[in-house]
Coordinates of C-alpha atoms in Angstrom, one line a residue:
Chain A
M1 CA 0.3 0.2 0.4
A2 CA 3.0 2.3 0.5
W3 CA 3.8 2.6 -3.2
M4 CA -0.2 4.2 -3.7
T5 CA -0.6 7.8 -3.6
R6 CA -3.1 9.2 -1.5
A7 CA -5.8 9.9 -4.3
K8 CA -5.4 5.9 -4.7
R9 CA -6.2 4.8 -1.4
E10 CA -8.7 7.2 -0.5
H11 CA -11.0 5.2 -3.5
L12 CA -10.5 1.9 -2.2
A13 CA -13.7 0.5 -0.9
P14 CA -13.5 0.5 3.0
P15 CA -13.7 -2.5 4.6
Q16 CA -16.6 -4.7 4.6
K17 CA -17.5 -3.9 8.9
S18 CA -20.0 -3.1 11.0
L19 CA -19.8 -1.0 12.6
D20 CA -22.5 0.9 12.8
R21 CA -24.3 -0.1 15.9
C22 CA -22.5 -1.2 19.8
I23 CA -22.5 -4.5 20.6
R24 CA -23.4 -3.7 24.7
C25 CA -26.0 -0.9 24.3
D26 CA -27.0 -1.1 20.6
R27 CA -26.4 2.7 20.5
T28 CA -25.8 3.9 16.6
L29 CA -21.7 4.6 16.1
G30 CA -19.0 5.7 14.3
R31 CA -20.0 6.9 10.4
P32 CA -24.2 7.7 10.7
A33 CA -22.9 9.0 14.2
R34 CA -20.1 11.4 12.2
I35 CA -21.8 11.9 9.3
E36 CA -24.8 13.8 11.3
S37 CA -21.7 15.9 13.0
L38 CA -20.3 16.8 10.6
G39 CA -23.1 18.0 8.3
L40 CA -22.5 19.6 5.4
Q41 CA -18.4 18.9 4.6
L42 CA -20.1 15.4 4.2
K43 CA -18.7 15.5 0.7
R44 CA -15.0 16.1 1.5
I45 CA -14.4 13.3 3.7
S46 CA -13.3 10.1 1.7
P47 CA -14.4 6.7 2.4
Y48 CA -11.1 5.8 3.4
R49 CA -11.5 8.9 6.1
Q50 CA -14.8 7.8 7.2
M51 CA -13.2 4.6 8.0
R52 CA -10.5 5.7 10.6
L53 CA -13.2 8.4 11.7
A54 CA -15.8 5.3 13.1
E55 CA -12.9 3.5 14.4
L56 CA -11.9 6.3 16.4
A57 CA -15.5 6.8 17.6
K58 CA -16.0 3.5 17.9
H59 CA -12.9 3.5 20.6
R60 CA -13.5 6.4 22.1
H61 CA -17.3 4.8 23.0
R62 CA -15.2 1.7 24.5
H63 CA -13.4 3.7 27.0
D64 CA -16.7 5.6 27.9
V65 CA -18.8 2.6 28.5
R66 CA -15.7 1.1 30.1
R67 CA -15.0 3.7 32.7
R68 CA -18.9 3.3 34.0
N69 CA -18.6 0.7 34.5
V70 CA -15.3 0.8 36.5
K71 CA -17.5 3.2 38.2
R72 CA -20.4 1.2 38.9
G73 CA -18.5 -1.7 39.9
V74 CA -18.9 -3.9 37.1
I75 CA -15.4 -4.0 36.2
E76 CA -13.1 -4.9 38.9
R77 CA -9.3 -5.6 39.8
A78 CA -8.7 -9.1 40.2
T79 CA -5.5 -11.5 40.5
T80 CA -5.1 -13.6 38.3
A81 CA -2.8 -16.7 39.3
K82 CA -0.8 -17.5 35.6
P83 CA 0.6 -21.4 35.3
S84 CA 3.9 -20.8 36.3
G85 CA 2.9 -19.7 39.7
F86 CA 3.0 -16.3 40.0
Y87 CA 0.0 -13.9 40.0
S88 CA -0.5 -10.9 38.3
P89 CA -0.3 -8.1 39.2
P90 CA -4.0 -6.7 39.9
R91 CA -5.8 -5.5 36.3
Y92 CA -9.5 -4.7 36.1
A93 CA -12.0 -7.2 34.6
R94 CA -15.9 -8.5 34.5
K95 CA -16.8 -10.1 37.2
L96 CA -19.5 -12.7 36.5
T97 CA -20.7 -13.9 39.9
P98 CA -21.9 -17.3 40.0
P99 CA -24.7 -18.6 42.7
E100 CA -23.7 -18.9 46.2
H101 CA -24.6 -22.8 46.2
F102 CA -23.4 -25.0 43.5
D103 CA -25.5 -27.3 44.1
F104 CA -28.2 -29.2 42.1
D105 CA -31.5 -29.7 44.9
K106 CA -30.4 -26.0 46.8
D107 CA -30.1 -24.1 43.6
A108 CA -30.6 -26.2 40.3
E109 CA -31.5 -22.6 38.6
G110 CA -29.0 -21.1 39.4
V111 CA -26.3 -23.4 38.5
L112 CA -28.0 -23.6 35.6
Q113 CA -27.9 -20.1 34.3
W114 CA -24.1 -20.0 35.2
L115 CA -23.3 -22.6 33.0
N116 CA -25.3 -21.5 30.3
F117 CA -24.3 -18.3 30.4
A118 CA -20.5 -19.2 30.7
F119 CA -21.2 -21.9 27.8
N120 CA -22.4 -19.2 25.9
Q121 CA -19.1 -17.1 26.4
S122 CA -16.8 -19.9 25.7
T123 CA -18.3 -20.5 22.4
D124 CA -17.7 -17.4 21.4
I125 CA -14.6 -17.7 22.5
I126 CA -13.8 -20.0 20.5
R127 CA -15.3 -19.9 18.0
N128 CA -13.2 -16.0 17.2
R129 CA -10.2 -18.0 18.1
R130 CA -10.7 -20.2 15.2
R131 CA -11.2 -17.6 13.0
R132 CA -8.4 -15.3 14.1
R133 CA -4.8 -15.8 12.9
P134 CA -2.8 -16.9 15.8
S135 CA -1.1 -14.4 18.0
K136 CA 2.9 -14.2 18.8
R137 CA 2.0 -12.4 21.9
R138 CA 1.8 -14.6 24.8
S139 CA 0.8 -13.0 27.6
L140 CA -3.0 -12.4 30.2
A141 CA -3.0 -8.7 29.2
R142 CA -5.9 -8.6 28.1
V143 CA -8.4 -10.2 31.0
K144 CA -11.5 -9.3 29.8
G145 CA -14.0 -11.1 32.2
Y146 CA -13.9 -13.9 34.9
Y147 CA -16.0 -15.4 37.2
D148 CA -15.9 -14.6 40.8
F149 CA -15.8 -17.6 43.0
T150 CA -15.3 -16.2 45.7
K151 CA -18.7 -15.7 46.4
I152 CA -19.4 -19.2 46.0
K153 CA -20.1 -20.7 49.7
T154 CA -21.0 -24.6 49.1
M155 CA -20.3 -26.6 45.8
T156 CA -21.0 -30.3 45.5
P157 CA -18.8 -33.2 43.8
A158 CA -21.6 -33.4 41.4
A159 CA -21.9 -29.8 40.6
A160 CA -17.5 -29.5 40.9
L161 CA -17.6 -32.1 38.1
I162 CA -19.7 -29.5 35.8
V163 CA -17.3 -27.1 36.5
A164 CA -14.4 -28.9 35.4
A165 CA -15.9 -30.4 32.6
F166 CA -16.8 -27.0 31.1
F167 CA -13.1 -25.5 31.8
D168 CA -12.0 -29.0 30.6
R169 CA -13.9 -28.3 27.6
H170 CA -12.7 -24.2 26.9
R171 CA -8.5 -25.0 27.5
Q172 CA -9.2 -28.4 25.0
L173 CA -10.9 -26.5 22.2
A174 CA -9.9 -23.0 22.1
G175 CA -6.2 -23.9 23.3
V176 CA -6.0 -21.8 26.5
P177 CA -7.6 -22.2 29.4
I178 CA -9.8 -20.1 31.6
Y179 CA -7.5 -19.1 34.0
V180 CA -8.9 -18.0 38.1
Y181 CA -9.2 -15.5 39.9
D182 CA -8.4 -14.4 43.5
Y183 CA -8.7 -18.1 44.8
D184 CA -6.5 -17.5 48.1
R185 CA -9.8 -16.1 48.9
W186 CA -12.2 -18.3 47.8
D187 CA -14.2 -20.2 50.5
P188 CA -11.7 -23.4 51.3
Q189 CA -14.6 -26.3 50.7
V190 CA -15.0 -24.4 47.2
R191 CA -11.6 -25.1 46.9
E192 CA -10.6 -28.1 48.2
T193 CA -13.2 -30.3 46.4
L194 CA -12.3 -28.2 43.3
A195 CA -8.9 -29.7 44.1
Q196 CA -10.0 -33.0 44.6
V197 CA -12.0 -33.2 41.3
G198 CA -8.5 -32.0 39.6
F199 CA -9.5 -29.2 38.7
F200 CA -6.2 -26.7 38.9
E201 CA -4.5 -29.7 37.1
L202 CA -6.3 -28.6 34.1
L203 CA -6.0 -25.5 34.1
G204 CA -2.2 -25.9 35.2
V205 CA -2.1 -23.3 38.0
P206 CA -0.4 -25.1 41.5
N207 CA -2.9 -26.8 43.8
P208 CA -3.5 -24.1 46.0
A209 CA -2.4 -24.9 49.3
S210 CA -5.1 -26.8 52.2
Q211 CA -5.0 -27.9 55.7
P212 CA -4.7 -31.8 56.2
A213 CA -8.1 -33.5 55.3
P214 CA -10.0 -34.4 58.6
P215 CA -9.9 -38.2 58.5
N216 CA -13.9 -38.5 58.0
S217 CA -14.3 -35.6 55.3
T218 CA -15.9 -36.3 52.0
K219 CA -12.9 -37.8 49.1
I220 CA -14.0 -37.1 45.8
E221 CA -11.9 -39.4 43.1
R222 CA -10.2 -36.5 40.2
F223 CA -12.6 -36.7 37.5
T224 CA -11.9 -39.0 35.1
S225 CA -13.0 -38.4 31.1
E226 CA -12.7 -39.8 27.7
G227 CA -14.8 -40.5 24.4
R228 CA -14.1 -44.3 24.0
L229 CA -15.2 -46.5 26.9
R230 CA -12.9 -47.5 29.5
P231 CA -14.2 -50.1 31.7
G232 CA -10.9 -50.9 33.5
E233 CA -10.8 -47.2 34.8
V234 CA -14.8 -47.6 35.5
G235 CA -14.4 -50.8 37.7
R236 CA -11.3 -49.3 39.4
L237 CA -13.2 -46.2 40.4
I238 CA -16.1 -48.5 41.7
E239 CA -13.4 -50.8 43.7
T240 CA -11.7 -47.7 45.5
L241 CA -15.0 -45.8 46.8
L242 CA -16.5 -48.8 48.4
G243 CA -12.9 -49.4 50.1
Y244 CA -13.6 -46.1 51.3
I245 CA -16.9 -46.9 52.9
L246 CA -15.0 -50.2 54.0
A247 CA -12.0 -48.4 55.2
A248 CA -14.1 -46.3 58.0
H249 CA -16.7 -48.8 58.8
P250 CA -15.2 -52.2 58.3
G251 CA -17.5 -55.2 57.9
C252 CA -20.2 -52.6 56.6
L253 CA -21.0 -54.3 54.0
S254 CA -20.1 -58.4 53.3
D255 CA -18.2 -59.6 50.3
E256 CA -22.0 -61.1 48.5
Q257 CA -23.0 -57.4 49.3
Q258 CA -19.4 -55.3 48.0
I259 CA -19.1 -58.1 44.8
E260 CA -23.7 -57.2 44.0
R261 CA -22.6 -53.7 45.0
T262 CA -20.6 -53.5 42.5
A263 CA -21.7 -55.2 39.7
K264 CA -24.3 -53.3 39.9
L265 CA -22.9 -49.7 39.9
F266 CA -20.7 -51.1 36.5
G267 CA -23.2 -51.7 35.1
A268 CA -24.8 -49.1 35.5
L269 CA -22.0 -46.7 34.6
I270 CA -20.9 -48.0 31.2
E271 CA -24.7 -48.3 30.1
A272 CA -24.2 -44.6 31.3
T273 CA -20.6 -43.7 29.0
E274 CA -21.5 -46.0 26.5
N275 CA -24.6 -44.1 26.0
T276 CA -22.6 -40.3 25.4
R277 CA -20.7 -42.4 23.3
F278 CA -23.7 -43.5 20.8
H279 CA -26.3 -41.0 21.5
A280 CA -24.5 -37.9 22.6
Y281 CA -22.8 -36.6 19.8
P282 CA -24.1 -37.9 16.1
A283 CA -22.0 -36.6 13.7
D284 CA -25.4 -34.7 12.2
T285 CA -25.3 -32.3 14.6
H286 CA -24.1 -28.4 14.4
R287 CA -24.1 -26.8 16.6
G288 CA -22.9 -23.8 15.4
Y289 CA -19.5 -24.4 17.6
G290 CA -16.7 -27.1 18.5
T291 CA -17.8 -30.1 20.9
L292 CA -15.5 -31.4 22.7
P293 CA -17.4 -35.8 22.8
N294 CA -16.2 -36.5 25.6
W295 CA -17.8 -38.1 29.6
W296 CA -16.3 -37.0 32.6
L297 CA -17.0 -39.7 35.3
T298 CA -16.1 -38.8 39.5
G299 CA -17.4 -39.8 42.2
S300 CA -17.2 -39.6 46.1
V301 CA -17.3 -40.8 49.4
D302 CA -19.0 -39.4 52.7
P303 CA -18.1 -41.8 55.1
T304 CA -20.0 -40.2 58.1
Q305 CA -23.3 -40.3 56.1
R306 CA -21.9 -43.4 54.4
R307 CA -22.3 -42.0 51.4
L308 CA -21.2 -43.2 47.8
T309 CA -22.2 -41.0 45.0
L310 CA -20.9 -41.4 41.4
I311 CA -21.3 -38.8 39.0
V312 CA -21.2 -39.2 34.4
Y313 CA -21.7 -36.2 32.7
D314 CA -21.9 -35.0 29.0
Q315 CA -22.1 -32.0 27.2
G316 CA -24.2 -33.8 24.4
I317 CA -27.6 -33.2 22.6
S318 CA -29.2 -35.2 25.6
V319 CA -31.7 -38.0 26.3
P320 CA -34.8 -35.7 24.9
G321 CA -31.9 -34.3 22.3
S322 CA -31.7 -37.6 20.9
L323 CA -35.2 -38.0 21.0
A324 CA -36.3 -35.4 18.5
S325 CA -39.0 -36.6 15.6
Y326 CA -36.4 -35.0 13.0
R327 CA -34.2 -38.1 14.4
S328 CA -34.2 -41.4 13.0
S329 CA -35.8 -42.5 15.3
K330 CA -38.1 -46.1 15.2
W331 CA -39.4 -46.4 19.5
P332 CA -43.3 -46.9 18.3
G333 CA -44.5 -45.5 21.5
H334 CA -42.5 -42.5 20.8
G335 CA -44.7 -41.4 17.8
W336 CA -48.0 -42.8 19.2
I337 CA -47.3 -40.7 22.7
N338 CA -46.9 -37.5 19.9
G339 CA -49.4 -38.6 18.4
I340 CA -52.1 -38.9 21.2
I341 CA -51.0 -35.9 22.0
R342 CA -50.8 -33.7 18.8
R343 CA -54.5 -35.1 18.9
F344 CA -55.5 -33.0 22.1
S345 CA -53.6 -30.0 21.4
K346 CA -55.3 -30.1 18.3
G347 CA -52.2 -30.0 16.5
S348 CA -50.7 -27.0 17.6
F349 CA -48.4 -29.5 19.9
D350 CA -44.9 -29.7 18.8
P351 CA -43.4 -32.6 19.3
D352 CA -39.4 -31.3 19.8
D353 CA -40.8 -28.7 22.1
T354 CA -38.4 -28.8 25.3
I355 CA -41.9 -29.0 27.6
A356 CA -42.2 -32.6 27.0
D357 CA -38.5 -33.0 28.1
H358 CA -38.8 -34.2 31.4
A359 CA -41.9 -36.9 30.8
K360 CA -39.8 -37.8 27.8
V361 CA -36.6 -38.4 30.0
R362 CA -38.9 -40.7 32.6
L363 CA -40.5 -42.5 29.7
A364 CA -36.7 -43.6 28.4
M365 CA -36.0 -44.2 32.3
K366 CA -38.6 -46.2 32.4
M367 CA -38.9 -47.9 28.8
G368 CA -35.5 -48.1 27.3
I369 CA -36.0 -46.3 24.2
S370 CA -33.3 -46.6 21.8
S371 CA -32.6 -43.5 19.1
T372 CA -31.9 -46.3 17.1
G373 CA -34.2 -48.0 17.0
E374 CA -32.8 -51.1 16.6
E375 CA -34.4 -54.0 18.6
H376 CA -31.6 -55.3 20.3
R377 CA -30.4 -51.8 21.1
G378 CA -32.0 -49.9 23.9
K379 CA -31.2 -52.2 27.2
G380 CA -29.3 -49.6 29.0
L381 CA -30.8 -47.0 30.2
P382 CA -33.2 -48.7 32.6
V383 CA -29.8 -50.5 34.2
V384 CA -29.2 -47.2 34.9
R385 CA -32.5 -47.2 37.5
Q386 CA -31.5 -50.4 38.5
A387 CA -28.1 -50.2 39.8
I388 CA -30.3 -47.4 42.6
T389 CA -33.0 -51.1 43.8
H390 CA -30.6 -53.2 45.8
C391 CA -29.7 -50.5 48.1
D392 CA -31.8 -49.6 51.2
R393 CA -32.0 -46.2 50.6
A394 CA -30.6 -45.2 47.7
R395 CA -31.7 -41.9 44.9
L396 CA -30.7 -41.0 40.9
H397 CA -31.2 -38.0 40.1
I398 CA -30.5 -37.0 35.9
L399 CA -30.7 -33.5 34.4
S400 CA -31.3 -33.8 30.9
R401 CA -31.6 -30.6 28.7
N402 CA -34.8 -29.3 29.9
G403 CA -36.2 -32.1 31.7
A404 CA -35.0 -32.9 35.5
Y405 CA -35.8 -36.9 36.8
L406 CA -35.8 -38.1 40.0
E407 CA -35.6 -41.4 41.9
E408 CA -35.5 -42.7 45.3
T409 CA -35.9 -45.7 46.8
G410 CA -39.5 -46.8 47.8
K411 CA -40.3 -43.5 45.9
R412 CA -42.2 -42.8 43.4
A413 CA -40.0 -41.4 40.5
V414 CA -40.9 -38.1 39.5
S415 CA -39.9 -35.7 36.8
W416 CA -40.3 -31.3 36.1
H417 CA -39.3 -29.3 34.2
L418 CA -36.2 -27.3 34.0
K419 CA -36.5 -23.3 33.2
S420 CA -33.3 -23.1 32.4
P421 CA -31.8 -25.7 30.7
M422 CA -29.2 -28.2 31.4
I423 CA -26.3 -28.9 28.2
G424 CA -26.2 -32.4 28.3
T425 CA -27.0 -35.0 30.4
L426 CA -26.3 -35.5 34.0
I427 CA -26.1 -38.1 36.2
V428 CA -26.1 -38.9 39.8
W429 CA -26.2 -42.1 41.9
D430 CA -26.4 -41.5 45.7
L431 CA -26.1 -44.8 47.7
W432 CA -26.4 -45.1 51.1
L433 CA -24.8 -47.7 52.3
Chain B
M1 CA -4.4 -62.0 23.9
T2 CA -4.2 -64.8 25.6
S3 CA -6.2 -68.1 24.3
S4 CA -9.6 -68.3 26.1
A5 CA -10.6 -72.0 25.7
S6 CA -8.6 -73.9 28.6
G7 CA -8.3 -77.6 28.1
T8 CA -8.0 -80.3 25.2
G9 CA -8.9 -83.8 24.1
N10 CA -12.1 -84.9 26.3
A11 CA -12.3 -82.4 28.9
D12 CA -14.9 -79.6 28.4
L13 CA -14.4 -76.2 26.7
T14 CA -13.6 -73.2 29.6
I15 CA -13.8 -69.8 29.0
V16 CA -13.8 -68.1 32.0
V17 CA -14.1 -64.7 31.4
A18 CA -12.5 -62.2 34.8
R19 CA -9.5 -64.7 33.7
D20 CA -9.0 -65.3 29.7
F21 CA -10.6 -62.0 29.1
S22 CA -10.6 -59.4 31.4
R23 CA -12.2 -58.2 35.0
Y24 CA -14.2 -55.3 33.3
P25 CA -16.3 -56.4 30.4
G26 CA -16.8 -53.2 28.5
G27 CA -19.6 -52.1 25.6
R28 CA -20.8 -53.2 22.5
Y29 CA -18.7 -52.4 20.2
E30 CA -15.0 -52.8 19.3
A31 CA -14.7 -49.3 18.1
D32 CA -16.1 -48.0 20.8
G33 CA -14.0 -49.4 23.5
D34 CA -11.8 -52.0 25.1
F35 CA -13.6 -55.5 25.8
S36 CA -16.8 -55.2 24.5
G37 CA -19.0 -57.9 23.7
E38 CA -17.7 -58.0 20.6
A39 CA -14.7 -58.6 20.7
F40 CA -15.6 -61.0 23.7
R41 CA -17.8 -62.9 20.8
N42 CA -14.9 -62.7 17.7
E43 CA -11.5 -63.4 20.3
K44 CA -12.8 -66.0 22.9
L45 CA -16.8 -67.7 22.3
L46 CA -16.6 -67.9 18.4
P47 CA -13.1 -70.3 17.9
A48 CA -14.2 -72.0 20.7
L49 CA -17.9 -73.2 19.6
R50 CA -16.1 -73.8 16.5
R51 CA -13.8 -76.2 18.0
G52 CA -16.5 -77.4 20.2
L53 CA -18.8 -77.9 17.3
A54 CA -15.8 -80.2 15.5
T55 CA -15.0 -82.6 18.6
G56 CA -18.2 -82.6 19.9
H57 CA -17.4 -80.9 23.4
V58 CA -19.9 -78.5 25.5
V59 CA -18.2 -74.8 25.7
I60 CA -18.1 -73.4 29.3
V61 CA -18.5 -70.4 29.9
D62 CA -17.8 -68.7 33.8
I63 CA -18.9 -65.7 34.3
D64 CA -18.8 -65.4 37.8
G65 CA -15.3 -63.4 39.0
A66 CA -15.7 -59.6 36.9
A67 CA -16.6 -56.7 37.9
G68 CA -19.7 -56.8 36.7
Y69 CA -21.8 -57.2 32.9
P70 CA -23.0 -54.4 31.0
S71 CA -26.1 -55.9 29.6
S72 CA -24.8 -54.2 25.7
F73 CA -22.1 -56.7 26.0
L74 CA -24.0 -59.7 26.7
E75 CA -26.4 -58.5 24.3
E76 CA -23.5 -58.1 22.1
A77 CA -21.7 -61.0 22.8
F78 CA -24.1 -63.9 23.5
G79 CA -27.6 -62.4 21.8
G80 CA -24.5 -61.5 18.8
L81 CA -23.7 -65.0 17.9
V82 CA -27.7 -65.8 16.9
R83 CA -28.1 -62.5 15.0
E84 CA -24.9 -62.4 12.8
G85 CA -25.9 -66.2 11.9
H86 CA -23.0 -67.5 13.3
F87 CA -24.9 -70.3 15.1
G88 CA -28.5 -71.0 15.5
A89 CA -30.7 -70.4 19.3
D90 CA -30.8 -74.5 19.5
Q91 CA -27.7 -75.1 18.2
L92 CA -26.1 -72.9 20.9
A93 CA -28.8 -74.4 23.5
R94 CA -26.3 -77.7 22.9
A95 CA -23.1 -76.3 22.5
L96 CA -23.1 -73.3 25.8
R97 CA -23.4 -73.3 29.1
I98 CA -23.2 -70.2 30.8
K99 CA -22.0 -71.0 34.5
A100 CA -22.4 -69.1 37.3
G101 CA -22.5 -68.2 41.0
P102 CA -25.6 -67.4 42.7
L103 CA -24.5 -63.7 42.5
F104 CA -23.9 -63.7 39.0
E105 CA -27.2 -65.8 37.9
S106 CA -29.1 -63.0 37.0
Y107 CA -26.3 -62.2 34.2
R108 CA -26.6 -65.8 32.7
L109 CA -30.3 -65.7 32.5
L110 CA -30.5 -62.5 30.7
A111 CA -27.4 -64.1 28.2
E112 CA -29.7 -67.1 27.6
K113 CA -32.8 -64.7 26.9
Y114 CA -30.6 -62.6 24.5
I115 CA -29.5 -65.7 22.7
R116 CA -33.5 -66.8 23.0
E117 CA -34.9 -63.7 22.1
A118 CA -32.3 -62.6 19.0
K119 CA -33.0 -62.8 14.9
P120 CA -30.9 -63.3 12.5
R121 CA -30.2 -60.5 10.6
K122 CA -31.9 -60.2 7.1
L123 CA -28.8 -59.9 4.5
A124 CA -30.0 -56.8 2.0

């Protein structure tokens, strides 16, 4: 461009950029604003100059928004933990506050809202990083937003796995981890839960020094994530967790009970991870962003309550999503039920409406629906349910898209609609041994 | 993998799943992960059954000692013998015996049910 005369440069068409509106406040920006203010002098400005002025106006507007947000407290100073183990100097960043209780029993809606927001934001970053040329600069200078974990008071192992899976996906697809901030100010219980689940290893930051755990505190196994089935790892996880229970309460399970419980749980976990492999990430699904076709698995033991928890999570199309009418679902009951509802609603019922998600999850758990339509398939989901039948007290909790399902021993299974969708499917087994 | 069936001559052919295959049997297909039902059928069951039929011996599959059996593993390993057209259900009733202790009895019944209910796949 240097060899061009100014006249030639000015007659070049301006770059095709959308600079008309601010993405945050929808204010008209750049060229139109400038044109209005310049009035009659407009004719003398070349397209090249117009573009330059528009960029300057946009830059000024961003600066104003940022100054306003600092004043309001939306943007605060936070300290980054770098992979090297050093803390960065505090810098301004947008604070995104998760719910106080990261617990699907206490505040499922809050957790899901945060997850959806964080997931969408991460997706934007992943998409933009793929479009952009790789930068030579390797620094953490541009911190636009961060998740303020200092406000979280409690976190369950299931929620910790969801958080770890979200960070894992971002790290693998974007190529860079999301950094954590101010983790010396986090609640110790939350930090310990995340540390045990393997969260800090994901980020490459050193595990914060913690007090030695009391002998009867909750033990959480580090999560495993894989695209293929790993029966060895699943089996060893169950045996390890049962080993913790037996160490805390010797003789609480006879050898026969131990074998029986291991077998039931092993079958359920393999079926759950296999469903992920077969149904959660179909090749024809275009979700507009990169997908990490994995499952995440962890387990925990609370020795005081003699409670064993196993958790499997995937970020796929969910159980109701895999039974959508446009898919090649050949389960006759699916069409039959949809047909009846459509008739009663005089054709206004949409079989793929998420309002029916909880009913679909419940049906899948009861009947063993197969989205492949093959007769010899679809036997797995009832097995997932049977894993809780051999205990005096046990619970199965499933969150899949907008459907929630809960079954406890001795009680009737219930399902309900979730306002905010779960990204993928979460299955939690709780067994009091 | 090592040879699955032990015993020669007049002794029955015996496959102990936990010893000869894996203590942690996996899912349905080989492509989806380790120690699948398909791998068990192709690598252990089929050679043993062919040998058993040739020599007139019963193949015994001992399912005790494993961590558990996913239903997809059992269906593919045992039901798959009929579905894939290797053997008929009647033929298997004579040539195959599934051995299980009281704790794994339910898995034995399930495997036998899958054999009974499997239908040979129609060729296109």
